[in-house]
Short mmCIF file of C-alpha atoms and ligand atoms in Angstrom, two decimals:
data_model
loop_
_atom_site.label_atom_id
_atom_site.label_comp_id
_atom_site.label_asym_id
_atom_site.label_seq_id
_atom_site.Cartn_x
_atom_site.Cartn_y
_atom_site.Cartn_z
CA UNK A 1 -16.36 -164.84 -50.12
CA UNK A 2 -13.89 -165.54 -52.91
CA UNK A 3 -14.47 -164.48 -56.45
CA UNK A 4 -12.44 -164.65 -59.85
CA UNK A 5 -12.52 -161.58 -61.18
CA UNK A 6 -10.55 -159.45 -64.04
CA UNK A 7 -8.31 -156.78 -62.62
CA UNK A 8 -6.53 -154.01 -64.64
CA UNK A 9 -3.17 -153.57 -62.95
CA UNK A 10 -1.53 -151.33 -65.65
CA UNK A 11 -2.78 -148.25 -67.33
CA UNK A 12 -1.32 -147.66 -70.92
CA UNK A 13 0.11 -151.25 -71.77
CA UNK A 14 1.37 -151.92 -74.97
CA UNK A 15 -0.75 -153.71 -77.48
CA UNK A 16 -1.41 -156.11 -78.42
CA UNK A 17 -3.09 -156.78 -75.09
CA UNK A 18 -2.82 -160.60 -75.64
CA UNK A 19 0.92 -160.18 -75.28
CA UNK A 20 1.38 -157.50 -72.75
CA UNK A 21 -1.70 -158.84 -70.41
CA UNK A 22 -2.62 -155.69 -68.36
CA UNK A 23 -5.93 -157.76 -66.97
CA UNK A 24 -4.94 -160.41 -64.76
CA UNK A 25 -7.62 -162.94 -63.74
CA UNK A 26 -7.41 -162.88 -59.80
CA UNK A 27 -8.97 -164.26 -56.76
CA UNK A 28 -10.48 -161.57 -54.83
CA UNK A 29 -12.29 -161.30 -51.33
CA UNK A 30 -15.73 -159.78 -51.94
CA UNK A 31 -17.34 -158.31 -48.88
CA UNK A 32 -21.11 -158.74 -48.11
CA UNK A 33 -23.74 -156.30 -49.28
CA UNK A 34 -24.05 -153.19 -47.17
CA UNK A 35 -27.10 -150.93 -46.54
CA UNK A 36 -28.38 -150.36 -49.90
CA UNK A 37 -26.61 -152.79 -51.59
CA UNK A 38 -27.18 -156.23 -53.28
CA UNK A 39 -24.93 -159.10 -54.09
CA UNK A 40 -25.63 -160.42 -58.05
CA UNK A 41 -23.96 -163.39 -59.84
CA UNK A 42 -23.16 -162.32 -62.96
CA UNK A 43 -24.63 -164.27 -65.74
CA UNK A 44 -23.14 -162.15 -68.62
CA UNK A 45 -20.91 -159.44 -69.03
CA UNK A 46 -20.10 -157.64 -72.65
CA UNK A 47 -16.99 -155.61 -73.52
CA UNK A 48 -17.29 -151.82 -73.66
CA UNK A 49 -15.13 -149.04 -75.29
CA UNK A 50 -15.36 -147.46 -72.02
CA UNK A 51 -13.38 -150.29 -70.72
CA UNK A 52 -10.88 -150.26 -73.04
CA UNK A 53 -10.41 -146.30 -72.53
CA UNK A 54 -9.56 -146.95 -68.81
CA UNK A 55 -7.02 -149.35 -70.07
CA UNK A 56 -5.36 -147.01 -72.77
CA UNK A 57 -5.70 -144.13 -70.27
CA UNK A 58 -8.07 -142.34 -72.61
CA UNK A 59 -10.37 -142.53 -69.13
CA UNK A 60 -8.02 -141.94 -66.15
CA UNK A 61 -9.29 -143.81 -63.08
CA UNK A 62 -7.32 -145.46 -60.17
CA UNK A 63 -5.78 -149.06 -60.76
CA UNK A 64 -5.88 -151.80 -59.56
CA UNK A 65 -9.44 -151.91 -61.08
CA UNK A 66 -11.72 -154.85 -61.44
CA UNK A 67 -13.22 -153.99 -64.96
CA UNK A 68 -16.46 -154.46 -66.62
CA UNK A 69 -19.81 -152.50 -66.22
CA UNK A 70 -22.25 -153.90 -69.12
CA UNK A 71 -23.56 -156.93 -67.52
CA UNK A 72 -26.72 -159.13 -66.22
CA UNK A 73 -27.42 -161.25 -63.41
CA UNK A 74 -29.16 -162.91 -60.65
CA UNK A 75 -29.94 -161.21 -57.09
CA UNK A 76 -28.20 -163.78 -54.56
CA UNK A 77 -28.04 -161.56 -51.36
CA UNK A 78 -30.09 -158.62 -50.18
CA UNK A 79 -28.39 -155.93 -48.08
CA UNK A 80 -30.37 -154.16 -45.51
CA UNK A 81 -33.01 -151.44 -46.53
CA UNK A 82 -33.46 -152.88 -49.83
CA UNK A 83 -37.17 -153.58 -50.13
CA UNK A 84 -37.95 -153.71 -53.71
CA UNK A 85 -35.91 -156.75 -55.08
CA UNK A 86 -36.15 -160.36 -54.26
CA UNK A 87 -33.56 -163.47 -54.29
CA UNK A 88 -33.67 -164.74 -57.83
CA UNK A 89 -34.60 -161.38 -59.52
CA UNK A 90 -32.75 -160.94 -63.01
CA UNK A 91 -31.14 -157.57 -63.34
CA UNK A 92 -29.12 -155.61 -65.66
CA UNK A 93 -26.62 -153.22 -64.54
CA UNK A 94 -26.41 -149.75 -65.00
CA UNK A 95 -22.93 -147.62 -64.90
CA UNK A 96 -24.04 -144.53 -63.12
CA UNK A 97 -25.81 -145.21 -59.87
CA UNK A 98 -28.20 -142.52 -58.58
CA UNK A 99 -28.66 -141.28 -55.51
CA UNK A 100 -32.34 -139.86 -55.95
CA UNK A 101 -31.41 -136.74 -53.69
CA UNK A 102 -28.81 -134.42 -55.45
CA UNK A 103 -29.86 -131.63 -57.69
CA UNK A 104 -29.67 -133.46 -60.72
CA UNK A 105 -31.65 -136.62 -59.36
CA UNK A 106 -34.41 -134.02 -58.14
CA UNK A 107 -34.66 -132.69 -61.84
CA UNK A 108 -35.17 -135.97 -62.94
CA UNK A 109 -32.06 -136.66 -64.46
CA UNK A 110 -30.27 -139.57 -62.42
CA UNK A 111 -27.82 -140.36 -65.37
CA UNK A 112 -25.98 -136.75 -64.12
CA UNK A 113 -26.32 -137.98 -60.47
CA UNK A 114 -23.36 -136.15 -58.51
CA UNK A 115 -22.45 -138.56 -55.72
CA UNK A 116 -22.61 -141.27 -58.94
CA UNK A 117 -20.19 -139.80 -60.85
CA UNK A 118 -17.95 -138.94 -57.77
CA UNK A 119 -18.04 -142.73 -56.66
CA UNK A 120 -17.48 -143.94 -60.39
CA UNK A 121 -14.43 -141.35 -60.67
CA UNK A 122 -12.81 -142.58 -57.29
CA UNK A 123 -13.85 -146.18 -58.14
CA UNK A 124 -15.79 -146.64 -54.92
CA UNK A 125 -19.33 -147.89 -54.79
CA UNK A 126 -22.26 -145.31 -53.75
CA UNK A 127 -22.57 -146.22 -50.66
CA UNK A 128 -18.69 -145.32 -50.17
CA UNK A 129 -15.59 -147.67 -49.72
CA UNK A 130 -14.90 -150.46 -51.69
CA UNK A 131 -16.02 -154.16 -51.11
CA UNK A 132 -13.21 -155.68 -53.40
CA UNK A 133 -9.87 -156.53 -51.85
CA UNK A 134 -6.80 -158.66 -51.57
CA UNK A 135 -5.07 -159.60 -48.43
CA UNK A 136 -3.01 -156.59 -48.72
CA UNK A 137 -4.86 -153.97 -51.14
CA UNK A 138 -8.08 -152.40 -52.21
CA UNK A 139 -9.48 -153.20 -55.40
CA UNK A 140 -11.21 -150.34 -57.40
CA UNK A 141 -14.76 -150.93 -58.83
CA UNK A 142 -15.60 -150.13 -62.20
CA UNK A 143 -18.42 -147.82 -62.70
CA UNK A 144 -20.14 -149.02 -59.52
CA UNK A 145 -20.06 -152.52 -61.21
CA UNK A 146 -16.94 -154.17 -61.89
CA UNK A 147 -18.51 -156.97 -64.16
CA UNK A 148 -16.08 -159.10 -65.23
CA UNK A 149 -16.29 -161.27 -62.16
CA UNK A 150 -18.27 -164.18 -60.86
CA UNK A 151 -20.08 -161.71 -58.44
CA UNK A 152 -20.37 -158.42 -57.41
CA UNK A 153 -21.44 -156.34 -54.76
CA UNK A 154 -23.53 -153.01 -56.25
CA UNK A 155 -25.85 -150.38 -54.80
CA UNK A 156 -29.21 -151.10 -55.67
CA UNK A 157 -29.39 -148.14 -57.83
CA UNK A 158 -26.82 -149.86 -59.85
CA UNK A 159 -29.45 -152.34 -61.31
CA UNK A 160 -32.80 -152.33 -62.91
CA UNK A 161 -34.79 -155.66 -62.73
CA UNK A 162 -35.77 -157.10 -65.78
CA UNK A 163 -37.87 -159.93 -67.31
CA UNK A 164 -36.59 -163.24 -66.60
CA UNK A 165 -37.59 -164.70 -70.31
CA UNK A 166 -34.68 -162.19 -71.80
CA UNK A 167 -31.48 -164.24 -72.11
CA UNK A 168 -28.52 -162.90 -69.56
CA UNK A 169 -25.98 -162.02 -72.75
CA UNK A 170 -29.02 -159.79 -74.45
CA UNK A 171 -30.21 -158.47 -71.21
CA UNK A 172 -26.47 -157.38 -70.46
CA UNK A 173 -26.30 -154.95 -73.36
CA UNK A 174 -29.11 -152.75 -72.07
CA UNK A 175 -27.32 -151.27 -69.40
CA UNK A 176 -24.69 -149.37 -71.44
CA UNK A 177 -24.51 -149.63 -75.61
CA UNK A 178 -28.68 -150.01 -75.32
CA UNK A 179 -29.42 -147.16 -72.84
CA UNK A 180 -26.79 -144.83 -74.29
CA UNK A 181 -27.27 -145.34 -78.07
CA UNK A 182 -31.16 -145.21 -78.12
CA UNK A 183 -31.48 -142.75 -75.43
CA UNK A 184 -29.13 -140.39 -77.32
CA UNK A 185 -32.23 -140.70 -80.16
CA UNK A 186 -35.15 -140.80 -78.00
CA UNK A 187 -34.40 -138.69 -75.11
CA UNK A 188 -31.27 -136.40 -75.66
CA UNK A 189 -32.19 -135.65 -79.18
CA UNK A 190 -36.13 -136.68 -79.10
CA UNK A 191 -35.99 -136.89 -82.80
CA UNK A 192 -39.15 -136.20 -85.02
CA UNK A 193 -40.89 -138.93 -86.80
CA UNK A 194 -39.64 -138.55 -90.65
CA UNK A 195 -36.29 -136.95 -89.83
CA UNK A 196 -33.18 -137.59 -91.18
CA UNK A 197 -30.44 -139.05 -89.03
CA UNK A 198 -26.81 -139.82 -89.26
CA UNK A 199 -24.60 -142.25 -86.92
CA UNK A 200 -21.06 -141.57 -86.93
CA UNK A 201 -19.04 -144.45 -85.41
CA UNK A 202 -21.02 -148.01 -85.53
CA UNK A 203 -19.97 -149.69 -82.37
CA UNK A 204 -22.12 -151.00 -79.71
CA UNK A 205 -23.51 -147.49 -79.14
CA UNK A 206 -23.64 -146.41 -82.61
CA UNK A 207 -25.52 -149.38 -83.93
CA UNK A 208 -27.99 -149.02 -80.77
CA UNK A 209 -28.29 -145.32 -82.07
CA UNK A 210 -28.95 -146.64 -85.44
CA UNK A 211 -32.01 -149.09 -84.08
CA UNK A 212 -33.13 -146.57 -82.00
CA UNK A 213 -33.73 -143.96 -85.17
CA UNK A 214 -35.46 -146.82 -86.88
CA UNK A 215 -37.59 -147.51 -84.04
CA UNK A 216 -38.58 -143.71 -83.65
CA UNK A 217 -39.21 -143.55 -87.24
CA UNK A 218 -36.23 -141.82 -89.02
CA UNK A 219 -36.88 -141.52 -92.46
CA UNK A 220 -33.11 -141.56 -93.81
CA UNK A 221 -30.31 -143.19 -91.87
CA UNK A 222 -26.72 -142.61 -92.82
CA UNK A 223 -24.22 -144.41 -91.12
CA UNK A 224 -20.53 -143.68 -91.28
CA UNK A 225 -17.41 -145.83 -89.79
CA UNK A 226 -14.06 -146.57 -91.10
CA UNK A 227 -14.38 -150.19 -90.93
CA UNK A 228 -15.95 -151.71 -93.93
CA UNK A 229 -17.40 -154.74 -91.77
CA UNK A 230 -19.10 -152.15 -89.78
CA UNK A 231 -20.59 -150.64 -92.88
CA UNK A 232 -22.07 -153.83 -94.20
CA UNK A 233 -23.26 -154.47 -90.62
CA UNK A 234 -25.11 -151.08 -90.60
CA UNK A 235 -26.62 -151.81 -94.07
CA UNK A 236 -28.12 -154.90 -92.51
CA UNK A 237 -29.82 -153.42 -89.75
CA UNK A 238 -31.26 -150.77 -91.74
CA UNK A 239 -29.08 -147.81 -92.54
CA UNK A 240 -30.08 -146.27 -95.96
CA UNK A 241 -27.03 -145.18 -96.81
CA UNK A 242 -23.17 -145.97 -95.82
CA UNK A 243 -20.12 -143.99 -96.02
CA UNK A 244 -16.47 -144.57 -94.96
CA UNK A 245 -14.81 -141.73 -92.94
CA UNK A 246 -11.54 -142.63 -94.22
CA UNK A 247 -12.31 -140.96 -97.55
CA UNK A 248 -11.08 -137.47 -97.21
CA UNK A 249 -14.12 -135.67 -98.58
CA UNK A 250 -16.94 -137.85 -96.70
CA UNK A 251 -18.59 -134.56 -95.40
CA UNK A 252 -18.76 -132.84 -98.90
CA UNK A 253 -19.92 -136.43 -100.23
CA UNK A 254 -22.84 -136.69 -97.42
CA UNK A 255 -23.64 -133.17 -97.93
CA UNK A 256 -24.24 -133.71 -101.48
CA UNK A 257 -26.26 -136.76 -101.36
CA UNK A 258 -28.46 -135.51 -98.53
CA UNK A 259 -29.04 -132.08 -99.91
CA UNK A 260 -27.07 -130.38 -97.29
CA UNK A 261 -26.77 -132.46 -94.70
CA UNK A 262 -29.13 -134.49 -92.01
CA UNK A 263 -31.66 -133.35 -89.43
CA UNK A 264 -29.55 -135.05 -86.59
CA UNK A 265 -26.10 -136.29 -86.65
CA UNK A 266 -24.86 -138.81 -83.58
CA UNK A 267 -21.39 -139.01 -82.94
CA UNK A 268 -20.61 -142.44 -81.51
CA UNK A 269 -16.93 -142.95 -81.84
CA UNK A 270 -15.57 -140.80 -79.02
CA UNK A 271 -12.74 -139.45 -81.41
CA UNK A 272 -12.30 -135.89 -82.73
CA UNK A 273 -12.44 -137.02 -86.61
CA UNK A 274 -15.55 -138.44 -85.77
CA UNK A 275 -17.07 -135.52 -84.33
CA UNK A 276 -15.77 -133.51 -86.93
CA UNK A 277 -17.95 -135.39 -89.43
CA UNK A 278 -20.92 -135.44 -87.08
CA UNK A 279 -20.77 -131.76 -87.17
CA UNK A 280 -20.18 -131.18 -90.69
CA UNK A 281 -22.89 -133.30 -91.89
CA UNK A 282 -25.54 -131.95 -89.80
CA UNK A 283 -27.90 -129.53 -91.79
CA UNK A 284 -28.62 -125.68 -91.05
CA UNK A 285 -31.18 -125.67 -88.01
CA UNK A 286 -29.94 -129.24 -87.46
CA UNK A 287 -28.51 -131.09 -83.87
CA UNK A 288 -25.48 -132.84 -83.24
CA UNK A 289 -25.48 -135.19 -80.58
CA UNK A 290 -22.11 -136.73 -78.99
CA UNK A 291 -22.13 -139.71 -76.78
CA UNK A 292 -18.17 -139.94 -77.10
CA UNK A 293 -15.80 -140.18 -74.21
CA UNK A 294 -12.75 -139.07 -75.41
CA UNK A 295 -9.52 -138.18 -73.62
CA UNK A 296 -10.17 -135.16 -71.26
CA UNK A 297 -7.30 -133.23 -73.00
CA UNK A 298 -9.05 -133.71 -76.37
CA UNK A 299 -10.57 -130.25 -77.85
CA UNK A 300 -13.23 -129.88 -80.60
CA UNK A 301 -13.35 -127.03 -82.56
CA UNK A 302 -16.12 -125.59 -85.09
CA UNK A 303 -17.14 -122.16 -86.94
CA UNK A 304 -18.60 -120.33 -83.89
CA UNK A 305 -20.65 -118.43 -86.41
CA UNK A 306 -22.27 -121.67 -87.56
CA UNK A 307 -24.24 -121.93 -84.09
CA UNK A 308 -25.89 -118.57 -84.64
CA UNK A 309 -26.18 -117.96 -88.43
CA UNK A 310 -27.48 -121.71 -88.84
CA UNK A 311 -29.40 -121.86 -85.44
CA UNK A 312 -27.49 -125.22 -84.67
CA UNK A 313 -27.72 -127.28 -81.82
CA UNK A 314 -24.92 -129.05 -80.07
CA UNK A 315 -25.54 -131.79 -77.26
CA UNK A 316 -23.73 -134.16 -75.55
CA UNK A 317 -25.54 -137.34 -74.10
CA UNK A 318 -24.55 -139.24 -70.97
CA UNK A 319 -26.27 -142.57 -70.31
CA UNK A 320 -28.55 -141.93 -73.11
CA UNK A 321 -30.04 -139.03 -70.99
CA UNK A 322 -31.99 -141.90 -69.19
CA UNK A 323 -34.12 -142.80 -66.42
CA UNK A 324 -33.00 -146.37 -65.88
CA UNK A 325 -35.75 -147.89 -64.33
CA UNK A 326 -38.10 -146.22 -66.97
CA UNK A 327 -36.07 -146.64 -70.08
CA UNK A 328 -34.57 -150.35 -69.92
CA UNK A 329 -37.91 -151.90 -69.29
CA UNK A 330 -39.50 -149.66 -72.36
CA UNK A 331 -36.59 -150.80 -74.55
CA UNK A 332 -36.58 -154.58 -73.64
CA UNK A 333 -40.45 -154.52 -74.30
CA UNK A 334 -39.56 -153.42 -77.80
CA UNK A 335 -36.53 -155.78 -78.17
CA UNK A 336 -39.25 -158.56 -77.25
CA UNK A 337 -41.58 -157.13 -80.05
CA UNK A 338 -38.77 -157.55 -82.77
CA UNK A 339 -38.87 -153.41 -83.05
CA UNK A 340 -35.52 -153.39 -81.56
CA UNK A 341 -33.50 -156.07 -82.37
CA UNK A 342 -30.24 -155.26 -80.15
CA UNK A 343 -29.14 -158.95 -80.06
CA UNK A 344 -27.61 -158.61 -83.67
CA UNK A 345 -25.03 -156.44 -81.92
CA UNK A 346 -23.68 -159.42 -80.51
CA UNK A 347 -20.88 -160.71 -82.68
CA UNK A 348 -18.44 -162.88 -80.51
CA UNK A 349 -18.42 -164.82 -77.12
CA UNK A 350 -15.22 -165.52 -75.36
CA UNK A 351 -14.10 -166.50 -71.91
CA UNK A 352 -13.04 -164.76 -68.92
CA UNK A 353 -9.57 -165.92 -69.23
CA UNK A 354 -9.56 -164.64 -72.64
CA UNK A 355 -10.28 -160.93 -71.68
CA UNK A 356 -6.95 -159.41 -73.08
CA UNK A 357 -7.51 -160.81 -76.52
CA UNK A 358 -11.30 -159.67 -76.46
CA UNK A 359 -10.08 -156.00 -75.93
CA UNK A 360 -7.60 -156.67 -78.79
CA UNK A 361 -10.78 -157.48 -80.88
CA UNK A 362 -12.79 -154.74 -79.79
CA UNK A 363 -10.10 -152.22 -80.29
CA UNK A 364 -9.92 -153.74 -83.68
CA UNK A 365 -13.22 -152.50 -84.56
CA UNK A 366 -14.70 -155.56 -86.73
CA UNK A 367 -16.63 -156.76 -83.39
CA UNK A 368 -19.62 -154.53 -81.97
CA UNK A 369 -20.19 -156.51 -78.77
CA UNK A 370 -17.86 -158.98 -77.21
CA UNK A 371 -19.70 -161.22 -74.66
CA UNK A 372 -17.98 -163.26 -71.60
CA UNK A 373 -20.70 -165.84 -70.21
CA UNK A 374 -20.15 -167.09 -66.67
N1 NAD B 401 -22.08 -141.47 -73.50
C1 NAD B 401 -22.23 -142.53 -72.61
O1 NAD B 401 -22.95 -142.57 -71.94
C2 NAD B 401 -21.37 -143.43 -72.92
C3 NAD B 401 -21.71 -145.02 -72.85
C4 NAD B 401 -21.01 -145.90 -73.23
C5 NAD B 401 -19.83 -145.77 -74.03
N2 NAD B 401 -19.63 -144.54 -74.44
C6 NAD B 401 -18.31 -144.17 -75.47
O2 NAD B 401 -18.95 -144.09 -76.84
C7 NAD B 401 -18.15 -144.26 -77.66
C8 NAD B 401 -18.17 -145.64 -78.53
O3 NAD B 401 -18.42 -146.59 -77.59
P1 NAD B 401 -18.61 -148.21 -78.36
O4 NAD B 401 -18.47 -149.29 -77.17
O5 NAD B 401 -19.61 -148.13 -78.91
O6 NAD B 401 -17.17 -148.45 -79.22
P2 NAD B 401 -16.53 -149.46 -80.26
O7 NAD B 401 -15.24 -149.56 -80.00
O8 NAD B 401 -17.61 -150.72 -80.17
O9 NAD B 401 -17.21 -148.51 -81.09
C9 NAD B 401 -16.62 -147.47 -81.95
C10 NAD B 401 -16.69 -147.47 -83.58
O10 NAD B 401 -16.22 -146.19 -83.82
C11 NAD B 401 -15.38 -146.16 -84.93
N3 NAD B 401 -14.53 -145.29 -85.65
C12 NAD B 401 -13.53 -145.10 -85.02
N4 NAD B 401 -12.94 -144.00 -85.36
C13 NAD B 401 -13.99 -143.43 -86.34
C14 NAD B 401 -13.92 -142.39 -87.20
N5 NAD B 401 -12.62 -141.26 -87.47
N6 NAD B 401 -14.91 -142.05 -87.83
C15 NAD B 401 -16.11 -142.92 -87.86
N7 NAD B 401 -16.24 -144.03 -87.02
C16 NAD B 401 -14.87 -144.36 -86.49
C17 NAD B 401 -14.85 -147.82 -84.98
O11 NAD B 401 -14.36 -148.54 -86.12
C18 NAD B 401 -15.98 -148.82 -84.00
O12 NAD B 401 -16.76 -149.14 -85.29
C19 NAD B 401 -16.68 -144.44 -76.56
O13 NAD B 401 -15.94 -143.24 -76.61
C20 NAD B 401 -17.24 -144.93 -75.00
O14 NAD B 401 -16.39 -144.59 -74.14
C21 NAD B 401 -20.34 -143.46 -74.02
ZN1 ZN B 402 -19.98 -148.98 -71.30
ZN1 ZN B 403 -28.11 -138.36 -57.39
#
């Protein structure tokens, strides 16, 4: 079938993207779903920093690539061997498909699925190859989804069936920002009731971590960003203290008011200076968790002795250490009970044609989640 899709043609284009237009809206051919795959009609998709990182070269990926991964839609065609989805089901997309058979999958860690990671790096689907093309070229898939498109063919294991009562633009957030931010808090760190928490970087992922920390019973939540709009938003969402990390002495300030730092610090900006702050404000015996996906060449250093003499823990968190089919319904249930108000992350709506401008907005830092409705 023919579909309209947002295709990244050039990595590292000049900003503003509204002017350089590295993403083109094109008509592509989308093949039918193969064994273990479904065709979904995308109803809403949001802009994530991981898309922006492909555009600016921080996440090297093959182009041309049809971008987008945080999305929700309706199942409209079912491939062979898919026995647990029906036409008309609503689904949220998850950005790592899991095979169910590799080492990490067998250990209950599908976020680390090896064939899933390999397919994502290659720009293919989990089942191998591409379903998107023009008459002359293959178009790569972004994270097994390619959601800035009217329709997408995805692995059955790239989607989770969701409650039809949840509007698509809200359901979309759960497959990346929410599962990552909340999961970092409740799965990767498993924070304790009454513990103290810091979140450094208040985009879709960071604000989800903040809401996850409130839901999980953190007693104090320090929110840190370089953008005042974000600090204001964090305060409205329930942060107890906010700090601007443009202040050169932000680490000292936070350590002073918290009496030596926080039990847990989450780095959710994806830049080394934010990681420096997160590590610096974690207290003795505390845990620093990062969800950041910086350029592969970026290095982060810290005093070696602090790990030992202060019994510090440093952890990475990918897709919130999730089991998607377990976690997305749980987080959605809490959302419906007003205990995880992640819809407050939505700050803007744009059209598919305005997608380059949308990424300028995301890069500027005032917006949390920018949604395209189809
Ligand atoms: N681990 C995962 O599974 C996973 C999933 C999704 C996104 N990510 C990554 O997480 C990061 C955040 O993604 P997002 O979509 O929420 O990004 P975003 O662009 O929405 O937000 C990033 C925020 O970080 C802030 N920031 C930038 N520099 C800072 C600094 N020095 N100190 C404090 N704050 C700073 C920005 O002002 C902005 O508010 C990115 O690296 C993204 O690729 C990881
Ligand atoms: Zn994402
Ligand atoms: Zn696997």
